[in-house]
PDB file of C-alpha atoms in Angstrom:
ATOM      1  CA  UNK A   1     -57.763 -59.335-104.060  1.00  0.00           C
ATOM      2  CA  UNK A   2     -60.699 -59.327-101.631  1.00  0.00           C
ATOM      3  CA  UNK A   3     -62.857 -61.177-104.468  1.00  0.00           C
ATOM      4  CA  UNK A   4     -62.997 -64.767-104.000  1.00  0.00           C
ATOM      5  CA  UNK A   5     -63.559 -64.466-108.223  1.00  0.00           C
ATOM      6  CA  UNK A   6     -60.141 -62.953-108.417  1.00  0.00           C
ATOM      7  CA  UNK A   7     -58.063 -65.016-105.889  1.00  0.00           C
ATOM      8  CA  UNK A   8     -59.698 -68.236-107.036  1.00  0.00           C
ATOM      9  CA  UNK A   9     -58.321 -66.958-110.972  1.00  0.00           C
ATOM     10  CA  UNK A  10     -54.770 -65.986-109.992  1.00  0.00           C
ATOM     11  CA  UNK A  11     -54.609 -68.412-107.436  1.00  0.00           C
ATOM     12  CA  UNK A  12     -53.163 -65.124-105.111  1.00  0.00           C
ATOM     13  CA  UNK A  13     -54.052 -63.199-102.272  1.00  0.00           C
ATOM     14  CA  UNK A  14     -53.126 -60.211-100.178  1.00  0.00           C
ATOM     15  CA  UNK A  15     -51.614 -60.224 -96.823  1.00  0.00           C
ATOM     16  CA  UNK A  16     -50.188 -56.950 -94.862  1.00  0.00           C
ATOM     17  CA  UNK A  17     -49.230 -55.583 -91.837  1.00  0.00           C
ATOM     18  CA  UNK A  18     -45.847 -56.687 -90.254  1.00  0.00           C
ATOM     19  CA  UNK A  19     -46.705 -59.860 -88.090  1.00  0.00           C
ATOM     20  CA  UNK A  20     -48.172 -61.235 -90.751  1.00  0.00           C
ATOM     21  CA  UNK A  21     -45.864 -60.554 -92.930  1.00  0.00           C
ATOM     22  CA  UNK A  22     -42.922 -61.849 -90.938  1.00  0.00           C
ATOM     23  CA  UNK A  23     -44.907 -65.020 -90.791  1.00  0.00           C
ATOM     24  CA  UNK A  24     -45.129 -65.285 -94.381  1.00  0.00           C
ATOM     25  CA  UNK A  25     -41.267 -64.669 -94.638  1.00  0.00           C
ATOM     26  CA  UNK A  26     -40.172 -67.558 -91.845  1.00  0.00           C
ATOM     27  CA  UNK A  27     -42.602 -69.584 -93.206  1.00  0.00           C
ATOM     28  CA  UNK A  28     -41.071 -69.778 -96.940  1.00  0.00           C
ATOM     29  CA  UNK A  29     -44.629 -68.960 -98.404  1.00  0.00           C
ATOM     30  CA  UNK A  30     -44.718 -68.462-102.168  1.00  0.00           C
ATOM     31  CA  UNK A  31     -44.429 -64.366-101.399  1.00  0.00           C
ATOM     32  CA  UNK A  32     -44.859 -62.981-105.168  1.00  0.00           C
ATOM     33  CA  UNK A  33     -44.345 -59.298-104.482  1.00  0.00           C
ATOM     34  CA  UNK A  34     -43.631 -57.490-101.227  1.00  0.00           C
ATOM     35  CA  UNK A  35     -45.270 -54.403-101.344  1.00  0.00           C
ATOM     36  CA  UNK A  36     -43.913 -51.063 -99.426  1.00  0.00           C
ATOM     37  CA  UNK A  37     -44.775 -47.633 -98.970  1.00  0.00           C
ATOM     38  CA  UNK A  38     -41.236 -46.030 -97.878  1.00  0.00           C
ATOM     39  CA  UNK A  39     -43.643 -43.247 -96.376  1.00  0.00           C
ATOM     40  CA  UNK A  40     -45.531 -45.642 -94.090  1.00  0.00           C
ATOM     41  CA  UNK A  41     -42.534 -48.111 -92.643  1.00  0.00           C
ATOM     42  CA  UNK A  42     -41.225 -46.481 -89.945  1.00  0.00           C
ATOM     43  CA  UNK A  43     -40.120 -49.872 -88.269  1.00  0.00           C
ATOM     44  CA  UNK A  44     -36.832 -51.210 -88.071  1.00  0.00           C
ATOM     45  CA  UNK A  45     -38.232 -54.554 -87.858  1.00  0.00           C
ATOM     46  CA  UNK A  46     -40.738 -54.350 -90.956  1.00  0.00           C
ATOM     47  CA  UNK A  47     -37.233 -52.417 -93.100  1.00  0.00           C
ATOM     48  CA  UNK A  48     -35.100 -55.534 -91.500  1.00  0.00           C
ATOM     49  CA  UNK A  49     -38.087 -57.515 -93.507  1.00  0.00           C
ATOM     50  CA  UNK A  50     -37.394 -55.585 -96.887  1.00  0.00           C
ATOM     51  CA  UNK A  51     -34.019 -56.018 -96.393  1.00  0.00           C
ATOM     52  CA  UNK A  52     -34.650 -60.261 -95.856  1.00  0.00           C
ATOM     53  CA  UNK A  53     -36.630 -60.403 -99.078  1.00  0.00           C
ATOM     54  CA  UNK A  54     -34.007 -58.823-100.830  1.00  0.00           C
ATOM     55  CA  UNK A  55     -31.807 -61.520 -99.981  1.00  0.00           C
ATOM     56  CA  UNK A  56     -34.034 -63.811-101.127  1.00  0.00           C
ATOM     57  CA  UNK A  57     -34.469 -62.281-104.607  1.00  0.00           C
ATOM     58  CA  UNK A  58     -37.907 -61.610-103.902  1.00  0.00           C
ATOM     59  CA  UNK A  59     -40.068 -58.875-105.964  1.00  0.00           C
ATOM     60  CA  UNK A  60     -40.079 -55.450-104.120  1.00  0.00           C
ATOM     61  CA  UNK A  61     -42.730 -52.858-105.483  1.00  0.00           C
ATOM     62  CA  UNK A  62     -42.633 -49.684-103.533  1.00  0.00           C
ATOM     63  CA  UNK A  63     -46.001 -48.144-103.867  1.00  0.00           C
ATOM     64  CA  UNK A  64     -46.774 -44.289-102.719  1.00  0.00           C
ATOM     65  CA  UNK A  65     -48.774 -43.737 -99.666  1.00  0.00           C
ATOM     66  CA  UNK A  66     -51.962 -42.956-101.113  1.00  0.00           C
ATOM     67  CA  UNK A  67     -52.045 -46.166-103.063  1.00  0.00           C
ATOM     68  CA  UNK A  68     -50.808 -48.089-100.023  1.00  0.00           C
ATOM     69  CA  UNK A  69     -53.644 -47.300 -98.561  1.00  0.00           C
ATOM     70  CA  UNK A  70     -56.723 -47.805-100.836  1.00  0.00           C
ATOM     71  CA  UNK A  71     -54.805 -51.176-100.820  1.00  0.00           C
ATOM     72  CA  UNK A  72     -55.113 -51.669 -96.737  1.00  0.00           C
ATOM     73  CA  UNK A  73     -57.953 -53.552 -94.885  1.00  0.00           C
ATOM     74  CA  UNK A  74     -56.325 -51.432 -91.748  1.00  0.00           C
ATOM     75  CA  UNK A  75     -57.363 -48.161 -89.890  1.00  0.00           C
ATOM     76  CA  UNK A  76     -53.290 -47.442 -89.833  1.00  0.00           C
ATOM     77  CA  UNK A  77     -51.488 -49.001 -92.742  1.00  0.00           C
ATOM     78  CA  UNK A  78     -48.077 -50.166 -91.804  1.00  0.00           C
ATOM     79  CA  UNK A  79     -46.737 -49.688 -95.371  1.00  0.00           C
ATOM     80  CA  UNK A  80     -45.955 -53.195 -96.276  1.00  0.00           C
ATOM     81  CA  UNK A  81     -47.869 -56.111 -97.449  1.00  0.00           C
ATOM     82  CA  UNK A  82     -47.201 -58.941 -99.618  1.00  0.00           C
ATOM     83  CA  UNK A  83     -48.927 -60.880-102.756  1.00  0.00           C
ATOM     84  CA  UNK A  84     -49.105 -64.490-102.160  1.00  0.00           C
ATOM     85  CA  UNK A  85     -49.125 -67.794-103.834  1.00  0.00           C
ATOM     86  CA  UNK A  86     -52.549 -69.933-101.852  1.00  0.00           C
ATOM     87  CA  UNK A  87     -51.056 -73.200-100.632  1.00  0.00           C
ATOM     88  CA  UNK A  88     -53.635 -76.497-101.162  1.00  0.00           C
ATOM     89  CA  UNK A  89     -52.838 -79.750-100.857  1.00  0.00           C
ATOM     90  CA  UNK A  90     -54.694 -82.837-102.458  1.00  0.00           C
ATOM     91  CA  UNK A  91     -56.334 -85.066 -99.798  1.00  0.00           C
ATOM     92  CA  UNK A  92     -54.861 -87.944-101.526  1.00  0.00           C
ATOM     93  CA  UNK A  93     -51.588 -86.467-100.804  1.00  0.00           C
ATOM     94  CA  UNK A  94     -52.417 -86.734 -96.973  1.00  0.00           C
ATOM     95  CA  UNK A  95     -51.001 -89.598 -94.890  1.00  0.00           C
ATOM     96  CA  UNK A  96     -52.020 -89.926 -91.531  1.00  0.00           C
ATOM     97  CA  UNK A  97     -48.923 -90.304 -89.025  1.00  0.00           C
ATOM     98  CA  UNK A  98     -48.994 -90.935 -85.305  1.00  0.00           C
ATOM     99  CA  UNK A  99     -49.342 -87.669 -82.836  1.00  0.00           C
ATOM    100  CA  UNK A 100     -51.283 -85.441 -85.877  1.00  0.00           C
ATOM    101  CA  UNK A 101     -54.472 -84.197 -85.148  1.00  0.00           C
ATOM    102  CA  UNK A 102     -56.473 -82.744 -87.852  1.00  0.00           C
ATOM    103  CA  UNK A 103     -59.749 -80.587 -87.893  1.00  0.00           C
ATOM    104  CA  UNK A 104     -62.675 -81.132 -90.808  1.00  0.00           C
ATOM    105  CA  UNK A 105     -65.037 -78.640 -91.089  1.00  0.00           C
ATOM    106  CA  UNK A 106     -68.373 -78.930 -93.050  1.00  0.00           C
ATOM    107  CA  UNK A 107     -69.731 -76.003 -94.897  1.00  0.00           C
ATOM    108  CA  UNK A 108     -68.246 -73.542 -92.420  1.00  0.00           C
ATOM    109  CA  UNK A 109     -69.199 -70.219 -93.821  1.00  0.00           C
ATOM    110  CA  UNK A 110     -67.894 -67.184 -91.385  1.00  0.00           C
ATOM    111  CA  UNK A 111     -64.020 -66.666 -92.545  1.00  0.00           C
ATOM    112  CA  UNK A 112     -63.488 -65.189 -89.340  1.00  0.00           C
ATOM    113  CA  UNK A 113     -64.240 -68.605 -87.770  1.00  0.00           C
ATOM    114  CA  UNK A 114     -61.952 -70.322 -89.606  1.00  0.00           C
ATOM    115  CA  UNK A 115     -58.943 -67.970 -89.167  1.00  0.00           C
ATOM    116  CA  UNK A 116     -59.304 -68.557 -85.432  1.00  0.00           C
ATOM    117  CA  UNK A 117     -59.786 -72.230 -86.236  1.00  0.00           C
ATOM    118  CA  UNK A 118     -56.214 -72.202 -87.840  1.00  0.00           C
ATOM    119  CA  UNK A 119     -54.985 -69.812 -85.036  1.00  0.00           C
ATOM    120  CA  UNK A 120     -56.182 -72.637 -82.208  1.00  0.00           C
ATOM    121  CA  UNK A 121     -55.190 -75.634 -84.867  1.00  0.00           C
ATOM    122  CA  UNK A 122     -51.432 -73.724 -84.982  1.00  0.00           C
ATOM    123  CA  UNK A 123     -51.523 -73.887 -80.845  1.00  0.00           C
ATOM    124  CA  UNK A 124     -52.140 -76.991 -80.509  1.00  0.00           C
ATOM    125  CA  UNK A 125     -49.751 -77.648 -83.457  1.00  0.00           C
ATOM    126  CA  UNK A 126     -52.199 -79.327 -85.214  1.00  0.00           C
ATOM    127  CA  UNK A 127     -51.567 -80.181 -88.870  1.00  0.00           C
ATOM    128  CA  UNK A 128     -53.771 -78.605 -90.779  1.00  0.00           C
ATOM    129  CA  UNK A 129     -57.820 -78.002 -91.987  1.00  0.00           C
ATOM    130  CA  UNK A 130     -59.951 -80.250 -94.293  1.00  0.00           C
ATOM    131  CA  UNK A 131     -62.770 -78.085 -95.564  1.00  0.00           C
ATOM    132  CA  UNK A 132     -65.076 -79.951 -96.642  1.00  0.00           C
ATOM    133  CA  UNK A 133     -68.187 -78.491 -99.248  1.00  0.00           C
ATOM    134  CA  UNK A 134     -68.944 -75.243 -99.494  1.00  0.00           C
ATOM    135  CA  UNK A 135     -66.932 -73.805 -96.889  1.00  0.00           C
ATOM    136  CA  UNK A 136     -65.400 -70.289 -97.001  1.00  0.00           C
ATOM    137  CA  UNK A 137     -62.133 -69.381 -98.969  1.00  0.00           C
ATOM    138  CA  UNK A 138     -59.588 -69.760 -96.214  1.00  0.00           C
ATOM    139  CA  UNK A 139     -57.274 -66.868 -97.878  1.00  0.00           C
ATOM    140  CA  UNK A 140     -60.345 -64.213 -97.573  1.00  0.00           C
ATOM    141  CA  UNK A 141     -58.944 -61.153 -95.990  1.00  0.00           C
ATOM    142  CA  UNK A 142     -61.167 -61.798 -92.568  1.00  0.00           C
ATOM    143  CA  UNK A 143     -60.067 -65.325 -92.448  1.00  0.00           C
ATOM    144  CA  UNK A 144     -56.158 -64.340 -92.961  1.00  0.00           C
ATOM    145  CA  UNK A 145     -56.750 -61.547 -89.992  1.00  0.00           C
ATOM    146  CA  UNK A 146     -58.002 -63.778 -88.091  1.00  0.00           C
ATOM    147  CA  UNK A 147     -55.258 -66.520 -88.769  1.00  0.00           C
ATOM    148  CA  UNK A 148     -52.528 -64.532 -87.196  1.00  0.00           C
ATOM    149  CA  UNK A 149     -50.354 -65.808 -89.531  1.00  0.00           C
ATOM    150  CA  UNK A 150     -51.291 -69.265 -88.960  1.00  0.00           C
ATOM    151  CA  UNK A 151     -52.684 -69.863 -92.393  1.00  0.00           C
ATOM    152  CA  UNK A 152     -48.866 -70.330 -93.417  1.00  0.00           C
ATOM    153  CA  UNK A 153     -48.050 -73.006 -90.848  1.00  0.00           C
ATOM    154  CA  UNK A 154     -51.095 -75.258 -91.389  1.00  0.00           C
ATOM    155  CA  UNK A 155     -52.098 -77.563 -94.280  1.00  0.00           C
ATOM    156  CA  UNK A 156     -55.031 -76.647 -95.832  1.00  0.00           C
ATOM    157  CA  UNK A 157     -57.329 -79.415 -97.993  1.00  0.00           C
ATOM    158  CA  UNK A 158     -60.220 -78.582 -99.354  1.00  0.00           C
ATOM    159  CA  UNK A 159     -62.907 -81.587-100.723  1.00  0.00           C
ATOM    160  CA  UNK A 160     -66.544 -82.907-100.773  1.00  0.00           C
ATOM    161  CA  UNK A 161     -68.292 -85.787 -99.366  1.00  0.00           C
ATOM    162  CA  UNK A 162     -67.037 -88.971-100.997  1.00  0.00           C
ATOM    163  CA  UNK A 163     -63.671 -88.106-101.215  1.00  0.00           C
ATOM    164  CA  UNK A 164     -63.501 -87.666 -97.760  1.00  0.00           C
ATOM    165  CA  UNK A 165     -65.131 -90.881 -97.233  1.00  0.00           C
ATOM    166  CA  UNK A 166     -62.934 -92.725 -99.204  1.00  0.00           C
ATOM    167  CA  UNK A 167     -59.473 -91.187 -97.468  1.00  0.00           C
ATOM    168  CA  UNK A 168     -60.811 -92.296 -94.322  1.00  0.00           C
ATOM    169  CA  UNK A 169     -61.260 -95.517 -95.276  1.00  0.00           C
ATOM    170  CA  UNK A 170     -58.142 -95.296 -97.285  1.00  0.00           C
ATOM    171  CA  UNK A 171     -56.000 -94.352 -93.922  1.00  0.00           C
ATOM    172  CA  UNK A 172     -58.058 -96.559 -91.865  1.00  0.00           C
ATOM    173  CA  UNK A 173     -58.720 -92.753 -89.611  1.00  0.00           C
ATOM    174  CA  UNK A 174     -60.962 -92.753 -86.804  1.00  0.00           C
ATOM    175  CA  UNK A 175     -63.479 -89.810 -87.090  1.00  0.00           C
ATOM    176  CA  UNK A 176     -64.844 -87.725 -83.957  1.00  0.00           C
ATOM    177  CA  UNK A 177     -67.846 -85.942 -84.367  1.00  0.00           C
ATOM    178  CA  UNK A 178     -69.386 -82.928 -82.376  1.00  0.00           C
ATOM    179  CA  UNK A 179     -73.039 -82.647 -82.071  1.00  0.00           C
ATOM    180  CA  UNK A 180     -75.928 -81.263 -78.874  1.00  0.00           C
ATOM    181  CA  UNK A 181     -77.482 -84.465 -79.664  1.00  0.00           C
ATOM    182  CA  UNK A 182     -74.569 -86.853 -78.644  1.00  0.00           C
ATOM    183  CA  UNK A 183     -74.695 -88.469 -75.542  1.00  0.00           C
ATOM    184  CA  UNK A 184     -71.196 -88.240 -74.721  1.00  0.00           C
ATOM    185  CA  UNK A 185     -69.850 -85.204 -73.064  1.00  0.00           C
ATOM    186  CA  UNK A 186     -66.120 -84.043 -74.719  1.00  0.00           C
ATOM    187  CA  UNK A 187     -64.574 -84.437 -71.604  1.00  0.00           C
ATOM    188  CA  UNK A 188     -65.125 -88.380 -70.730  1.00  0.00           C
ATOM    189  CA  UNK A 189     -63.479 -89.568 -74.518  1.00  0.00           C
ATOM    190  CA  UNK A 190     -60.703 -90.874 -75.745  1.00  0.00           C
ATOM    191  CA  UNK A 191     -59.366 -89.428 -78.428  1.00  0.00           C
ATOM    192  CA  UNK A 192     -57.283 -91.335 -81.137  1.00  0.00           C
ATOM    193  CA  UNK A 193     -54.116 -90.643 -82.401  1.00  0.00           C
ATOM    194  CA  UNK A 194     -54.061 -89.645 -84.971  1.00  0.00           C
ATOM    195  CA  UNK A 195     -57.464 -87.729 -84.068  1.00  0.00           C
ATOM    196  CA  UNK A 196     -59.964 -86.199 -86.689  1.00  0.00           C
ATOM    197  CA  UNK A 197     -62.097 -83.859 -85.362  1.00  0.00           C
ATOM    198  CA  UNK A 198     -65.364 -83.227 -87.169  1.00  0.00           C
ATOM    199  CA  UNK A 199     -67.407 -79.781 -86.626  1.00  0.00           C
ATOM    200  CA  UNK A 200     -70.586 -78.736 -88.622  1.00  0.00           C
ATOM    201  CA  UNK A 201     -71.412 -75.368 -90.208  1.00  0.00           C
ATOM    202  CA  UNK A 202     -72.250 -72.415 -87.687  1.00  0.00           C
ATOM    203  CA  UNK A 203     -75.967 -72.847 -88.689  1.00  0.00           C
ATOM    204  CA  UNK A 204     -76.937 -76.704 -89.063  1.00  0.00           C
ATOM    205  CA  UNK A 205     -73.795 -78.521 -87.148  1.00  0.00           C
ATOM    206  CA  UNK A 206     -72.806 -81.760 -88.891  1.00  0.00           C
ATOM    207  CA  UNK A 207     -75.087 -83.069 -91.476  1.00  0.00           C
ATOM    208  CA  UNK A 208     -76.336 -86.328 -91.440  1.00  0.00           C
ATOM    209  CA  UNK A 209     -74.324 -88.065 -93.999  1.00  0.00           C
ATOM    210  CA  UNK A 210     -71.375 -86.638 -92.499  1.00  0.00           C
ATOM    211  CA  UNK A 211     -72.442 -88.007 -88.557  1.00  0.00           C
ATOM    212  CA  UNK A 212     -72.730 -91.490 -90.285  1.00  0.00           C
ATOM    213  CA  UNK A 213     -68.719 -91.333 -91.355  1.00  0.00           C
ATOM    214  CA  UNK A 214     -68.081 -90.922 -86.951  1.00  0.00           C
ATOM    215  CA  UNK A 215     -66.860 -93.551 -85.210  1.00  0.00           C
ATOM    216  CA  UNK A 216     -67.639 -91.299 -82.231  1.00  0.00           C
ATOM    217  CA  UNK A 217     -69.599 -88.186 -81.428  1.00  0.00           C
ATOM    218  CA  UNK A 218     -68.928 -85.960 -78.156  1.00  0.00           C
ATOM    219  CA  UNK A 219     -70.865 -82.801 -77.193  1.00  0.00           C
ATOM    220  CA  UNK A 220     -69.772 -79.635 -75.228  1.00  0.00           C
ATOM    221  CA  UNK A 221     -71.990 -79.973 -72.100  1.00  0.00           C
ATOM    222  CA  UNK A 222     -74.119 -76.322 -71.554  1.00  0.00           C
ATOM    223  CA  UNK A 223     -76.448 -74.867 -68.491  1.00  0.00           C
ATOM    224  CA  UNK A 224     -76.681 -71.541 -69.299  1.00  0.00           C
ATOM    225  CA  UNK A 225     -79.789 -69.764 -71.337  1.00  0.00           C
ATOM    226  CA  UNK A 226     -77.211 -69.632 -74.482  1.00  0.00           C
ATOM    227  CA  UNK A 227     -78.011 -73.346 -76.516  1.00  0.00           C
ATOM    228  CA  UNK A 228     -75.003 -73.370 -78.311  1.00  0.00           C
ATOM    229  CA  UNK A 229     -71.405 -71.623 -78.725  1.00  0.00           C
ATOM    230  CA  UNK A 230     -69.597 -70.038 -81.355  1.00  0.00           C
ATOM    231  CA  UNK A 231     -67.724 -72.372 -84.185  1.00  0.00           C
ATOM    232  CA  UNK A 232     -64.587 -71.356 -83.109  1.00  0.00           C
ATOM    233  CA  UNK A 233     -64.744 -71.435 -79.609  1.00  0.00           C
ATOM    234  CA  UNK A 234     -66.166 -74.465 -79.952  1.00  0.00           C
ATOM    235  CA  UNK A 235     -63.852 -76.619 -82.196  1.00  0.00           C
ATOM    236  CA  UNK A 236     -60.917 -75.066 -79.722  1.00  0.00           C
ATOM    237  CA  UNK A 237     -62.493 -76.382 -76.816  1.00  0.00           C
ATOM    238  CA  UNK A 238     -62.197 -79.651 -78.227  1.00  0.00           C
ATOM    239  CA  UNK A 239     -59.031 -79.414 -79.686  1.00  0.00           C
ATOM    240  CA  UNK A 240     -58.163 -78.210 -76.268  1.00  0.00           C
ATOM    241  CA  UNK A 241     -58.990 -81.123 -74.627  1.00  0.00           C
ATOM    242  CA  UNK A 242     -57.810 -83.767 -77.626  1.00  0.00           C
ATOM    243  CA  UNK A 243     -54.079 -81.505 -77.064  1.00  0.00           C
ATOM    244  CA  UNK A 244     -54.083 -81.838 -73.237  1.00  0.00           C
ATOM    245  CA  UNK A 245     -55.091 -85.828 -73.470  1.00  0.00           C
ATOM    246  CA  UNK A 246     -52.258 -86.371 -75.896  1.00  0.00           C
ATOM    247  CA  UNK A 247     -49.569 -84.020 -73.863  1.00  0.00           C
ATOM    248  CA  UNK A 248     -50.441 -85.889 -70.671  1.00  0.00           C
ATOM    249  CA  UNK A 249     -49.973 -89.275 -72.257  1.00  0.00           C
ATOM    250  CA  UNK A 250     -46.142 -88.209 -73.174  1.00  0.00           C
ATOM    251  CA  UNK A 251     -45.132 -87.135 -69.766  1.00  0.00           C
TER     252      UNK A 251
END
């Protein structure tokens, strides 16, 4: 299921290897089918696994080795994997609650950005990702990697302009923007609760329309040759510092 095509159709995708797969399992994702290869699990923990989704009355297809394997993304196949059920939720299911702190992210387009978006977003135990556009498929095999397994503790949304616009004035949210151009450096702000963090796409940061919707914009402060930072690094700087404003106010 590495075509977007086919996972968009069956509404399924592929996960393996047996972090990720535990993750799945104590999350209660939709698992489908757990797929072995008897040959390849040589871990007590990944057969304690089997044994788990047994109990649940789960679907177990042991596979051969070879087949295992023109299934695996991996240099060394583990021998199990799992087909799962994607997870979306409406927008207009979302209501904002106090301490939640969401990420919206416009047309991001690297999948490996926005697994380690959900990896930082699960850290900081964030609620979820609002993709906004035409970002990437979230359950792409780079962006699962990536996730760590986070993909199945977040809430994922995905939506366009004007819906957007009309949740947050629905919820009455307060929108923070990140853009070079802002005056105001991340560090000074004060971030709402609940917070909303807004980052553009890796190649033209926030569009206009979408800058419009802030009620505040910060920027990462640079002085190096570099003139700007990677997505991901730089949504979890921010998220970093909306986390640590929002612990501190608790103690």
């Amino acid at each position: 299921m590495s075509d977007r095509k086919e996972r968009q159709a069956s509404g399924l995708f592929f996960i393996e290897g047996l972090h990720i797969v535990a993750e799945a399992i104590d999350c209660d994702a939709a698992i489908e089918t757990l797929v072995i290869s008897a040959e390849l699990l040589q871990s007590k923990f990944g057969k304690s696994q089997v044994s788990l989704c047994k109990q649940k009355g789960i679907t177990i297809l042991e596979v051969s080795s070879e087949i295992f394997r023109s299934l695996s993304h991996k240099d060394g196949p583990q021998g199990i994997g799992a087909v799962v059920h994607q997870n979306w939720r409406a927008l207009n299911t979302i209501h904002l609650q106090d301490g939640q702190i969401w990420t919206a992210l416009d047309s991001i387009q690297n999948p490996g950005n926005l697994g380690s978006i959900l990896r930082t977003s699960d850290s900081v135990s964030a609620t979820g990702v609002i993709l906004l556009d035409q970002s990437t498929d979230p359950y792409a095999p780079q962006a699962v990697k990536a996730s760590m397994g986070a993909l199945f503790s977040q809430t994922v949304v995905k939506t366009g302009f004007q819906d957007f616009s009309d949740w947050l004035k629905a919820e009455n949210a307060r929108l923070i923007g990140s853009s070079d151009k802002a005056d105001m450096d991340y560090m000074d702000a004060q971030y709402p609760d609940p917070c909303i963090l807004l980052m553009g796409s890796e190649r033209e940061g926030l569009a206009q329309d979408y800058l419009k919707l802030c009620d505040q914009v910060v920027k990462i402060p640079m002085q190096g040759r570099s003139d700007s930072l990677n997505l991901a690094i730089a949504t979890s700087i921010i998220l970093y510092q909306i986390y640590n404003q929002k612990r501190k106010s608790v103690v």
